[in-house]
GROMACS .gro file of C-alpha atoms in nm:
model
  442
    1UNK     CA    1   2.120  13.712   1.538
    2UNK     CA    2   2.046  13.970   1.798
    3UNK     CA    3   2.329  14.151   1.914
    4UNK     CA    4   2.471  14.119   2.303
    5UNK     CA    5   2.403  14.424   2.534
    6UNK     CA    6   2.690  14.449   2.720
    7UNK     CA    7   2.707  14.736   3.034
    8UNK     CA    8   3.054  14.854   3.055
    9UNK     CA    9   3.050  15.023   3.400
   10UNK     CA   10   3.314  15.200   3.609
   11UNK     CA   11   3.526  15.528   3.662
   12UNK     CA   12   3.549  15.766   3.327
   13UNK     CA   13   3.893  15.685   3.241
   14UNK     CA   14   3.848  15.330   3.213
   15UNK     CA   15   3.526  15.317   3.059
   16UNK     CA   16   3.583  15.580   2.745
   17UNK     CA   17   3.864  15.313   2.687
   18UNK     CA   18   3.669  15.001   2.685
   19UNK     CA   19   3.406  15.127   2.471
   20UNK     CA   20   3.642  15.233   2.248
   21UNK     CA   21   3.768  14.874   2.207
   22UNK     CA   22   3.397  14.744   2.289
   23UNK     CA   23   3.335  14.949   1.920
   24UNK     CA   24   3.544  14.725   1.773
   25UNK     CA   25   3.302  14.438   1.774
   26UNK     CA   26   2.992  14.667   1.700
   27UNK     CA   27   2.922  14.337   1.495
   28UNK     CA   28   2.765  14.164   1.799
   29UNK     CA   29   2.789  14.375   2.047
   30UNK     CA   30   2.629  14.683   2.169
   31UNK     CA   31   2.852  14.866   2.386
   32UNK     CA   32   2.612  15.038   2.712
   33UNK     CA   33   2.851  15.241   2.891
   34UNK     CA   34   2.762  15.336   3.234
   35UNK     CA   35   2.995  15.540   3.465
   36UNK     CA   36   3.002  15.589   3.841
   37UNK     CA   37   3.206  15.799   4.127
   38UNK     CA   38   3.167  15.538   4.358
   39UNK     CA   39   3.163  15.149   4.322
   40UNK     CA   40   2.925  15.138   4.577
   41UNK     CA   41   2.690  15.277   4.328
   42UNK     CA   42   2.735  14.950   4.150
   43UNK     CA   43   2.419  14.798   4.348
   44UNK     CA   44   2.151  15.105   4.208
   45UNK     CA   45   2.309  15.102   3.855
   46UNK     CA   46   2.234  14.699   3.865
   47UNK     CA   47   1.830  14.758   3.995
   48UNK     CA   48   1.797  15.060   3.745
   49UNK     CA   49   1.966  14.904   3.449
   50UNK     CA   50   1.930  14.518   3.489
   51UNK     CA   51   1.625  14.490   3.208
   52UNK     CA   52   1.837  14.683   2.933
   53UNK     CA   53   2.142  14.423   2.975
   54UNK     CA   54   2.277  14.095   2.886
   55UNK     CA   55   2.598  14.120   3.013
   56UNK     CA   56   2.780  14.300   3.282
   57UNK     CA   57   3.174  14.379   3.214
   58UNK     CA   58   3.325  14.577   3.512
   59UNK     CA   59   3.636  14.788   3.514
   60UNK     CA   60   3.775  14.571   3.766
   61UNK     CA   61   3.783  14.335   4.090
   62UNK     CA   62   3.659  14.641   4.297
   63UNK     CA   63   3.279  14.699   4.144
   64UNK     CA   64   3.283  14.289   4.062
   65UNK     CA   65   3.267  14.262   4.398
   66UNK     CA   66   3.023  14.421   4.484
   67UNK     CA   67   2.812  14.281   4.231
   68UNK     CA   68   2.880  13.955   4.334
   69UNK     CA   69   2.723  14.070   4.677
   70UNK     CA   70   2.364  14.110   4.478
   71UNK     CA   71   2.431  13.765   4.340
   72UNK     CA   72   2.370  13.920   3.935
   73UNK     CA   73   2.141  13.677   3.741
   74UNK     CA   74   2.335  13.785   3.421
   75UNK     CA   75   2.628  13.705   3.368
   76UNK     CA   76   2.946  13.919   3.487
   77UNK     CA   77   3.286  13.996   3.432
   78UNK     CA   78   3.535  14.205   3.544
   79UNK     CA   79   3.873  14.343   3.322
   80UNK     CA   80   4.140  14.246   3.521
   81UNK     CA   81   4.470  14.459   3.593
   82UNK     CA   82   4.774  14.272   3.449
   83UNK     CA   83   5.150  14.306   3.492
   84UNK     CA   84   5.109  14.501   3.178
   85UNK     CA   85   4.924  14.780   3.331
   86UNK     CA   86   5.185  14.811   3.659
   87UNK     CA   87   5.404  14.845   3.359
   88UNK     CA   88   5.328  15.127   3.225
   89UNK     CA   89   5.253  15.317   3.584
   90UNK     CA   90   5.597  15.217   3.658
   91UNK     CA   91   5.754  15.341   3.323
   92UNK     CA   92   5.547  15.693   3.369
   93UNK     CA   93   5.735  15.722   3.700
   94UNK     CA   94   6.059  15.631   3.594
   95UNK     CA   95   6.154  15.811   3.275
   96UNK     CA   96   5.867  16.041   3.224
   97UNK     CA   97   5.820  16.211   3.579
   98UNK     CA   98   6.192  16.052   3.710
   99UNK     CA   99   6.065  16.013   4.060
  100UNK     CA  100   6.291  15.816   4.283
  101UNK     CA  101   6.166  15.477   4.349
  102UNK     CA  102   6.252  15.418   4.719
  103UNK     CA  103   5.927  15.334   4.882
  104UNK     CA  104   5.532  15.248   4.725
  105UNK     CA  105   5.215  15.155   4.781
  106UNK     CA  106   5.036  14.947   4.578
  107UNK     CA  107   4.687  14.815   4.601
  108UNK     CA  108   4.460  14.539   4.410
  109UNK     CA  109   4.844  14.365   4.281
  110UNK     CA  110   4.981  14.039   4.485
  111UNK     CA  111   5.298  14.123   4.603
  112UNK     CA  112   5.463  13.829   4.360
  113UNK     CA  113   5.288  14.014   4.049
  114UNK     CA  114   5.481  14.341   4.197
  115UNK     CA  115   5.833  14.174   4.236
  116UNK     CA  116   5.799  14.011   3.873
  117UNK     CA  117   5.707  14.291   3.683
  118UNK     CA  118   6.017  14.486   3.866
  119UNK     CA  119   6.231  14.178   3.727
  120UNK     CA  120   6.067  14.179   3.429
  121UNK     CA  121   6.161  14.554   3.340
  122UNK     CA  122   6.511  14.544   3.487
  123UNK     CA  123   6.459  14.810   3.785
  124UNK     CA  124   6.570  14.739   4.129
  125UNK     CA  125   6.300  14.654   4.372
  126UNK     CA  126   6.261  14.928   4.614
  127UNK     CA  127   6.056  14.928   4.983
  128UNK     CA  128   5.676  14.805   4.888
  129UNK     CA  129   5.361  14.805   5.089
  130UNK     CA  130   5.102  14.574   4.932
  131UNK     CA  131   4.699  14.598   4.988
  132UNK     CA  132   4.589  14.307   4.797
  133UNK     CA  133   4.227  14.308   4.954
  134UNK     CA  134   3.987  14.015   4.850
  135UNK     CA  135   3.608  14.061   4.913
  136UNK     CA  136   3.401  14.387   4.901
  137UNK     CA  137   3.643  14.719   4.997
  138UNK     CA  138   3.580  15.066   4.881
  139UNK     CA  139   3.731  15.360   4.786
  140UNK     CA  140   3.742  15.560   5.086
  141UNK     CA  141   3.937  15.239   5.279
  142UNK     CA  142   4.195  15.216   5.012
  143UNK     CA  143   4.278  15.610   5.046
  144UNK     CA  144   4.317  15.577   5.389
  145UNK     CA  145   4.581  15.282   5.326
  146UNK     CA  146   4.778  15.440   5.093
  147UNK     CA  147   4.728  15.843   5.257
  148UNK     CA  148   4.885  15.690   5.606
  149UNK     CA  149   5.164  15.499   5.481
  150UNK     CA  150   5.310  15.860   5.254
  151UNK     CA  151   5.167  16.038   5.612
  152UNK     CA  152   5.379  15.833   5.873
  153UNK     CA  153   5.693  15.878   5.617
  154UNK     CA  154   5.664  15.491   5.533
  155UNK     CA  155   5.626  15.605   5.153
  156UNK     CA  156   5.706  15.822   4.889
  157UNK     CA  157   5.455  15.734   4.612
  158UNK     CA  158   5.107  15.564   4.605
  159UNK     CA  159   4.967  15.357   4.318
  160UNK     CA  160   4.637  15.261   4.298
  161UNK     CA  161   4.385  15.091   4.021
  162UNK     CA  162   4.069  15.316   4.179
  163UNK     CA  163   3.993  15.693   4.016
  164UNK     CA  164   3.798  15.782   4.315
  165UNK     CA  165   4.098  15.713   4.542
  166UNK     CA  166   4.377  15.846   4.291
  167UNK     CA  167   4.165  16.193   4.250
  168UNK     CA  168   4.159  16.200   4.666
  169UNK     CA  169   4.492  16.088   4.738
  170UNK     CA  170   4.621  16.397   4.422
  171UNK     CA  171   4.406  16.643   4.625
  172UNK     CA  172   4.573  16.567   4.959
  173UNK     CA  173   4.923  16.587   4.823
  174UNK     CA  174   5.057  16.280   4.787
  175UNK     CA  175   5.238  16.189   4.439
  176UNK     CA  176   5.028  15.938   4.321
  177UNK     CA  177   4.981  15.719   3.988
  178UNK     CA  178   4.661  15.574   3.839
  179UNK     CA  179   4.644  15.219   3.673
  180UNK     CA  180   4.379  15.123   3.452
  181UNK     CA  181   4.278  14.852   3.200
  182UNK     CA  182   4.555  14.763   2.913
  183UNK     CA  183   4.362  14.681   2.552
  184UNK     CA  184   4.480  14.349   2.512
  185UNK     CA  185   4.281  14.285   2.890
  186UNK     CA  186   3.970  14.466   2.785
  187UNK     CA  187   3.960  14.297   2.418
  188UNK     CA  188   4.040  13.890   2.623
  189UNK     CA  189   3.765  14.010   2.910
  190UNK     CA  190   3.458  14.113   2.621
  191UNK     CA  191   3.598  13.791   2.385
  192UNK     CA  192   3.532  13.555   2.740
  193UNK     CA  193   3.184  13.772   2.779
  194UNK     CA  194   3.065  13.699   2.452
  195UNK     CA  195   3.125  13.330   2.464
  196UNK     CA  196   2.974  13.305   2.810
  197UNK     CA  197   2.658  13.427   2.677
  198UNK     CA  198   2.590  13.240   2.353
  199UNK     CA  199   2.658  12.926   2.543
  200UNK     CA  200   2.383  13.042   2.753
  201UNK     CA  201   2.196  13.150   2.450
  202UNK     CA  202   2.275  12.857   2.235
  203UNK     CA  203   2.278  12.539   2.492
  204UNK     CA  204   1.974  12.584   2.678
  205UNK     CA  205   2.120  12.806   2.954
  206UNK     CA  206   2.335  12.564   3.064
  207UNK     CA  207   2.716  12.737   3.112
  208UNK     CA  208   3.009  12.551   3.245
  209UNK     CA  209   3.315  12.693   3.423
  210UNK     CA  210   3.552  12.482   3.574
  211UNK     CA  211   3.757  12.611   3.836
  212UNK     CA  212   4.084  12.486   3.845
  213UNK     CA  213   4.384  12.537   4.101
  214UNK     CA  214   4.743  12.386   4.196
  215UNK     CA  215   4.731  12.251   4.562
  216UNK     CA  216   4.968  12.381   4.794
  217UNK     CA  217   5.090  12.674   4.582
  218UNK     CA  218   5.206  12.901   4.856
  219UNK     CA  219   5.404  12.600   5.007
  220UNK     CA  220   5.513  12.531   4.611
  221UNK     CA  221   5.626  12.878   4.625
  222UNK     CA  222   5.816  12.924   4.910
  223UNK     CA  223   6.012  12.561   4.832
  224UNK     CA  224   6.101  12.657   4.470
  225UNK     CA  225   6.291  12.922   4.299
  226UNK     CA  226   6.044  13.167   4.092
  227UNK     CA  227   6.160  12.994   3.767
  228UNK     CA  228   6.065  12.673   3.880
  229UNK     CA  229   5.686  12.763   3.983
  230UNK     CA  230   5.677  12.958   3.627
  231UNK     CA  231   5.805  12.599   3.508
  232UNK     CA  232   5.493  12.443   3.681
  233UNK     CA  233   5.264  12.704   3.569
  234UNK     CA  234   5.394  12.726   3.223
  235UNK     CA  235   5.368  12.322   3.171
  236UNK     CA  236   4.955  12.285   3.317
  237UNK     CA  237   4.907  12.619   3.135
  238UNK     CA  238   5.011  12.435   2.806
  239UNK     CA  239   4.794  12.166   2.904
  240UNK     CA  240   4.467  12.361   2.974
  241UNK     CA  241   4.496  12.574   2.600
  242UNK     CA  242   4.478  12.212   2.434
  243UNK     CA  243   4.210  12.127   2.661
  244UNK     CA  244   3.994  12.444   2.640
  245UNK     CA  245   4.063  12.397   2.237
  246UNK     CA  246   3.936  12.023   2.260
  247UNK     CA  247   3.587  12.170   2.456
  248UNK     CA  248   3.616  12.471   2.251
  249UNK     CA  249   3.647  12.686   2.570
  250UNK     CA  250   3.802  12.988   2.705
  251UNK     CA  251   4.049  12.990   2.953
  252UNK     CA  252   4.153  13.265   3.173
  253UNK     CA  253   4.444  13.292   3.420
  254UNK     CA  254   4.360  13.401   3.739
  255UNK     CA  255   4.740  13.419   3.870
  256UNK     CA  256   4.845  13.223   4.200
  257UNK     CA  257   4.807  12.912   4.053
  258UNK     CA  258   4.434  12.945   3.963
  259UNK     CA  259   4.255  12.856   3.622
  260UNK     CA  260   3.906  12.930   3.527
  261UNK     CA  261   3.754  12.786   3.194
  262UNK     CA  262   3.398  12.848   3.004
  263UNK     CA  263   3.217  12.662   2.792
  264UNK     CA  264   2.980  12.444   2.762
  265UNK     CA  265   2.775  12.153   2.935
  266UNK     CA  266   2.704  11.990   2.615
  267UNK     CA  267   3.093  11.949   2.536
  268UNK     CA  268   3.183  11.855   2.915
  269UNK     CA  269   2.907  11.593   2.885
  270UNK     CA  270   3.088  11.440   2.614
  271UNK     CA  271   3.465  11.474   2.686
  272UNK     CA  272   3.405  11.318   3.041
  273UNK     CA  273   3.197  11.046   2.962
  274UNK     CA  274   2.896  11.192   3.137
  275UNK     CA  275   3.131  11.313   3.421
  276UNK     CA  276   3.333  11.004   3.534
  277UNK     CA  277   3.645  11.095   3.376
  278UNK     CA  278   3.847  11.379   3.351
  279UNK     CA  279   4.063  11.354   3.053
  280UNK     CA  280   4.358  11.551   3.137
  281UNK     CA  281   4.377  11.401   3.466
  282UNK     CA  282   4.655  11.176   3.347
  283UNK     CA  283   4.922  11.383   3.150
  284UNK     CA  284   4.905  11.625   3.473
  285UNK     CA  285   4.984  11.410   3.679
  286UNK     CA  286   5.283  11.321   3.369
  287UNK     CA  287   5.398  11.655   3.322
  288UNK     CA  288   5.257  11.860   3.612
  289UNK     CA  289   5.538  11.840   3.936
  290UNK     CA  290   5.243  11.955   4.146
  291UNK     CA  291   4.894  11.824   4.244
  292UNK     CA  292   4.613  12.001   4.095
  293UNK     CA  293   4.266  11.985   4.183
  294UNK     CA  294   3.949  12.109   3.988
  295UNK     CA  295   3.584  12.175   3.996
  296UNK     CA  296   3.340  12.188   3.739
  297UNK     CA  297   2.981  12.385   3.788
  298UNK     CA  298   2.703  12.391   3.554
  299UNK     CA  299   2.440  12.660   3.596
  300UNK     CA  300   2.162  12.863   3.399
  301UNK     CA  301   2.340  13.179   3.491
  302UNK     CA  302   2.728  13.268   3.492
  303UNK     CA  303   2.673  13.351   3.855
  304UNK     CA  304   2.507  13.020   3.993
  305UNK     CA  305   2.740  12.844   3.769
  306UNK     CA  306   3.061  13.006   3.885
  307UNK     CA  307   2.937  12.957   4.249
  308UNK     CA  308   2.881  12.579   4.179
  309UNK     CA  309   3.242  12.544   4.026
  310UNK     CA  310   3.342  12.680   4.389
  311UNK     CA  311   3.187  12.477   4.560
  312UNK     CA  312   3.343  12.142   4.333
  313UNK     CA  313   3.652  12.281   4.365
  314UNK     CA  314   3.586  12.330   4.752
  315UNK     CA  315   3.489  11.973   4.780
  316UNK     CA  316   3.759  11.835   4.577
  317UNK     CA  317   4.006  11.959   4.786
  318UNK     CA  318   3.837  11.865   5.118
  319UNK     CA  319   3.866  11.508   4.987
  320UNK     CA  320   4.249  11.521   4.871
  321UNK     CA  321   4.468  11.648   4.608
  322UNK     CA  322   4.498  11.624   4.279
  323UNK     CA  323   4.127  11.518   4.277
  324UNK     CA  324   3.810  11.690   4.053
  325UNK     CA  325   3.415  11.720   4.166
  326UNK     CA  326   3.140  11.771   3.935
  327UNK     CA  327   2.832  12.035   4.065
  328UNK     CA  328   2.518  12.011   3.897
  329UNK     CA  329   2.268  12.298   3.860
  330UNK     CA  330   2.032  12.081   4.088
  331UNK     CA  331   2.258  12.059   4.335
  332UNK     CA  332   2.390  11.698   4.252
  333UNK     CA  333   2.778  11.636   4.323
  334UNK     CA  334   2.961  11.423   4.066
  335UNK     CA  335   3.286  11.262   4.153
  336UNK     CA  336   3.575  11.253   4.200
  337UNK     CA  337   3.640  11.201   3.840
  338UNK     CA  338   3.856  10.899   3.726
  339UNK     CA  339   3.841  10.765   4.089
  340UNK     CA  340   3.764  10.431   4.198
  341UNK     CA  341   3.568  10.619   4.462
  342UNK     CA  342   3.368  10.777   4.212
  343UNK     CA  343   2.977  10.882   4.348
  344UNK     CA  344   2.677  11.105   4.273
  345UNK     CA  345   2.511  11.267   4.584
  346UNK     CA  346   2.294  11.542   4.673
  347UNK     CA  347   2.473  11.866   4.867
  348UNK     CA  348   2.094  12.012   4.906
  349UNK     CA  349   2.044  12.063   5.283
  350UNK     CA  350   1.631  12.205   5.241
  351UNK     CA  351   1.535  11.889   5.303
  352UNK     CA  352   1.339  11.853   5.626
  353UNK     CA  353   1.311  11.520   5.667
  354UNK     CA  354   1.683  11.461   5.530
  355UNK     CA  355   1.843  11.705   5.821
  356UNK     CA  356   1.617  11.472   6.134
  357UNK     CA  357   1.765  11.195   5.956
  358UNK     CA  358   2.140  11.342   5.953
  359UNK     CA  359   2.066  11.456   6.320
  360UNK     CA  360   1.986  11.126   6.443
  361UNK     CA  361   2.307  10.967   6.343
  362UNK     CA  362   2.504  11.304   6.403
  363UNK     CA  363   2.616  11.337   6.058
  364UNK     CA  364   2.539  11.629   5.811
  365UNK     CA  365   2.256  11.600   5.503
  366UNK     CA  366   2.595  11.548   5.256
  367UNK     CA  367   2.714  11.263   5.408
  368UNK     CA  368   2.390  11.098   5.484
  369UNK     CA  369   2.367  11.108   5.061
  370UNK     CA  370   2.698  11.031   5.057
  371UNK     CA  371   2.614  10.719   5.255
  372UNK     CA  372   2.329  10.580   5.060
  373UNK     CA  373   2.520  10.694   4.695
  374UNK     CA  374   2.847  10.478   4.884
  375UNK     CA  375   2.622  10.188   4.952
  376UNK     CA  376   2.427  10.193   4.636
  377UNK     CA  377   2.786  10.203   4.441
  378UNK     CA  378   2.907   9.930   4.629
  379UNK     CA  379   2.649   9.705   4.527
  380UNK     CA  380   2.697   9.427   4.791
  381UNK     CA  381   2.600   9.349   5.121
  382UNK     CA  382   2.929   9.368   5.390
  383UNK     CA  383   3.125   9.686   5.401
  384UNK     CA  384   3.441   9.727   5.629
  385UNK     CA  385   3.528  10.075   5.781
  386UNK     CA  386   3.814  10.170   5.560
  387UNK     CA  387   3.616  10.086   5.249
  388UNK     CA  388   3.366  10.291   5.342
  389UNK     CA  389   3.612  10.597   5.448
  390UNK     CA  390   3.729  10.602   5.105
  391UNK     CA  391   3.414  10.613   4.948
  392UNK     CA  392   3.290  10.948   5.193
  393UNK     CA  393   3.648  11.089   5.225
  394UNK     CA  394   3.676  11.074   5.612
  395UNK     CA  395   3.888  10.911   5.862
  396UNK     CA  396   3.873  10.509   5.883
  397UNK     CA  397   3.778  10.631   6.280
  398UNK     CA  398   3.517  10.817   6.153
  399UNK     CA  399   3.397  10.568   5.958
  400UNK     CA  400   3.430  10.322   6.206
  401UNK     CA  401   3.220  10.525   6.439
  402UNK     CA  402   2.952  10.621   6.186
  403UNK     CA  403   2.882  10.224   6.155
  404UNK     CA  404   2.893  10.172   6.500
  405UNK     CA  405   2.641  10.449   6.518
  406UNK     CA  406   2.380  10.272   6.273
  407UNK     CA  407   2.482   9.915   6.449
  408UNK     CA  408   2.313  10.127   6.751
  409UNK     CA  409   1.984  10.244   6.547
  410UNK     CA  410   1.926   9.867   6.425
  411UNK     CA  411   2.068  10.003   6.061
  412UNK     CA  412   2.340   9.783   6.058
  413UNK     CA  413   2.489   9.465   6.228
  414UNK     CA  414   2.858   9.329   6.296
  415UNK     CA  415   2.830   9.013   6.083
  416UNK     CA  416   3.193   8.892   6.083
  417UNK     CA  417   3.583   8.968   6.052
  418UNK     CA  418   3.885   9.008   5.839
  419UNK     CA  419   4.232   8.911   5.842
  420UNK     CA  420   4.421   9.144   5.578
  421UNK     CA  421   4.746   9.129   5.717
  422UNK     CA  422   4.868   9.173   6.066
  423UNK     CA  423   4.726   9.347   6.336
  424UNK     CA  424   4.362   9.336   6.449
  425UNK     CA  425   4.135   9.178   6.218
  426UNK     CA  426   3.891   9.445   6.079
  427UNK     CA  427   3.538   9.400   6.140
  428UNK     CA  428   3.285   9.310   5.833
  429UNK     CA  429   2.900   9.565   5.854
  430UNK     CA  430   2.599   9.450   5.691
  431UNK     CA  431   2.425   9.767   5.638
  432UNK     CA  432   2.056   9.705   5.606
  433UNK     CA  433   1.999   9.920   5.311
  434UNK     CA  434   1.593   9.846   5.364
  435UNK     CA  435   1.576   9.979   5.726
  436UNK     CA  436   1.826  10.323   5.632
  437UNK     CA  437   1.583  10.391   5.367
  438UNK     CA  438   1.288  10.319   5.564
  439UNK     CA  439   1.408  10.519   5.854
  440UNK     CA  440   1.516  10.814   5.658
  441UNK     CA  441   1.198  10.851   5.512
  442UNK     CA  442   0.989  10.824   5.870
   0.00000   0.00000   0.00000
């Protein structure tokens, strides 16, 4: 078996550590360590290097990021910084330099990873300021953070996860600590990378990641005491290991209530009953005191697969909680899974003819497939507005005025009423399947 080129690519601190551990599995792997000043760099080292590489590991979120940004078609990964790491910058403060902790900067760490790993080593939590960016950010904007906050007096220390601004923020004069990768990250981060690939490799390029979150966490947070959200996350986390054994996975813990698993589309295929069920779905709601919602992408590349599990988790959660969506590599949406209201529809929106169709009845392309897929599952010939709202997860108004809408194109006609219980009896559509079809082809 050919072994799996695997770039390694950050600062110089970081990276003589990970291909230290990266040596470890010389086996299958061949370590290609690449090092930079700059993560903006990261978009030349990607055109200059892309041919000699089958997998891209980053030192963290930072040069990720920004690879994202170039939408990679191998796959990528990024070592993440764990409470372990803040750990040991805390520890080298403490007892080794015995700086007093009144006031710090941090950057990269949530504040709740800050306040728990304070806890979690017994030390008193002093005055924080917390840049926990998302998206692209450099160096230069993360020095500034940190250099006016010890400039205006606010602070007495800075730590950062970046070299670049560590080395800056040293040369200006402000006490400041570096954080960087622990083993046990890099060794989980390469171990996730490796079986990323050969289920590329090995299952016709088809990877799966399922994105996988707890709705309402902040609210969830602010409601419970920290022991019982690490209850909640401790219980689904016990329930996702036995699941990403059963589909012979990985699973990786994103923090804030967020899961993301690999593996597979074979496997999924199988353990879902070609995506109508989601197995688990059941003892979460059981065990789990919280809603959580997934989404499940398929893709020949980790990157369009990662985006599709996005954008199933994104739909899942525009429909409810608690619910899961399938996204095929062609675009297809599956779901939700174990739902009555279970449908497959198309979320492309390059189709011409499609969007003059979806602009006649002032709808978008997704719910005009959403429509016909609703229609098609229903399988008869009246339909009454709140059916019809379940099936396209929109307001029985809504639905109401989207058949009133075809009524007024000649797509559908009023053909009777229902009594369900009281109130106003509901009125019964006749969508004229022939004519919507007929129409959206013209």
């Amino acid at each position: 078996m050919n072994k799996i080129r695997v770039a390694i690519v950050g600062p110089a601190d970081s990276i003589v550590l990970a291909n230290k551990v990266a040596m470890e599995r010389a086996d299958i792997l061949i370590p290609i360590p690449i090092v930079y000043q700059d993560a903006l760099e990261v978009g030349d080292i990607i055109a200059e290097r892309s041919n000699d590489v089958d997998v891209w590991v980053f030192s963290g979120i930072v040069p990720y990021e920004h690879a994202l940004q170039l939408k990679v078609a191998k796959p990528i990964f990024y070592i993440p910084h764990a409470g372990s790491s803040l750990w040991r910058a805390l520890l080298q403060i403490t007892y080794i330099e015995k700086l007093n902790l009144s006031s710090i900067s941090f950057d990269t760490f949530s504040e709740e990873e800050i306040e728990e790993t304070f806890t979690d080593i017994n030390l008193p939590l002093p005055q924080i300021y917390v840049n926990h960016y998302s998206g692209v950010t450099s160096a230069k904007d993360i020095t500034e953070y940190h250099y006016q906050l010890w400039k205006d007096g606010k602070t007495n220390i800075a730590v950062t996860c970046l070299l670049a601004t560590y080395e800056k923020l040293k040369e200006m004069g402000v006490p400041a600590f570096r954080i960087w990768p622990t083993r046990s990250n890099i060794r989980t981060t390469l171990d996730i990378a490796i079986s990323a690939f050969e289920a590329q490799r090995f299952k016709g390029g088809q990877i799966a990641i399922q994105h996988i979150a707890i709705d309402d966490y902040e609210d969830i947070v602010r409601a419970s005491s920290s022991y019982g959200v690490k209850r909640i996350e401790l219980r689904l986390y016990e329930i996702l290991v036995g699941y990403a054994e059963r589909i012979k996975g990985s699973i990786v813990v994103r923090g804030e209530g967020q899961y993301t698993l690999y593996s597979t589309r074979g496997i999924l295929e199988e353990v879902t009953a070609d995506f109508t069920i989601m197995p688990i779905l059941e003892e979460i709601t059981r065990s789990v005191a919280a809603k959580v919602s997934g989404g499940i992408g398929f893709g020949s590349t980790a990157y369009a697969a990662e985006e599709n599990a996005y954008n199933a988790l994104g739909l899942a959660k525009q429909r409810g909680k608690g619910l899961w969506m399938v996204v095929t590599d062609n675009r297809e949406a599956i779901g939700p899974l174990s739902s009555a209201t279970h449908l497959k529809y198309s979320i492309r929106v390059d189709d011409a003819i499609l969007r003059q169709f979806a602009d006649t009845l002032n709808i978008s392309n997704t719910t005009v497939n959403k429509l016909l897929a609703a229609i098609n599952k229903l399988d008869k010939d009246t339909i009454a507005a709140d059916d019809l709202a379940l099936y396209l997860a929109i307001t029985p108004r809504s639905a109401r005025r989207l058949l009133s809408t075809l009524v007024d194109q000649g797509l559908a006609e009023v053909i009777g009423a229902e009594m369900l219980a009281k109130g106003r009896p509901r009125k019964l559509y006749k969508v004229l399947l022939n004519s919507l079809l007929k129409k959206a082809a013209d």
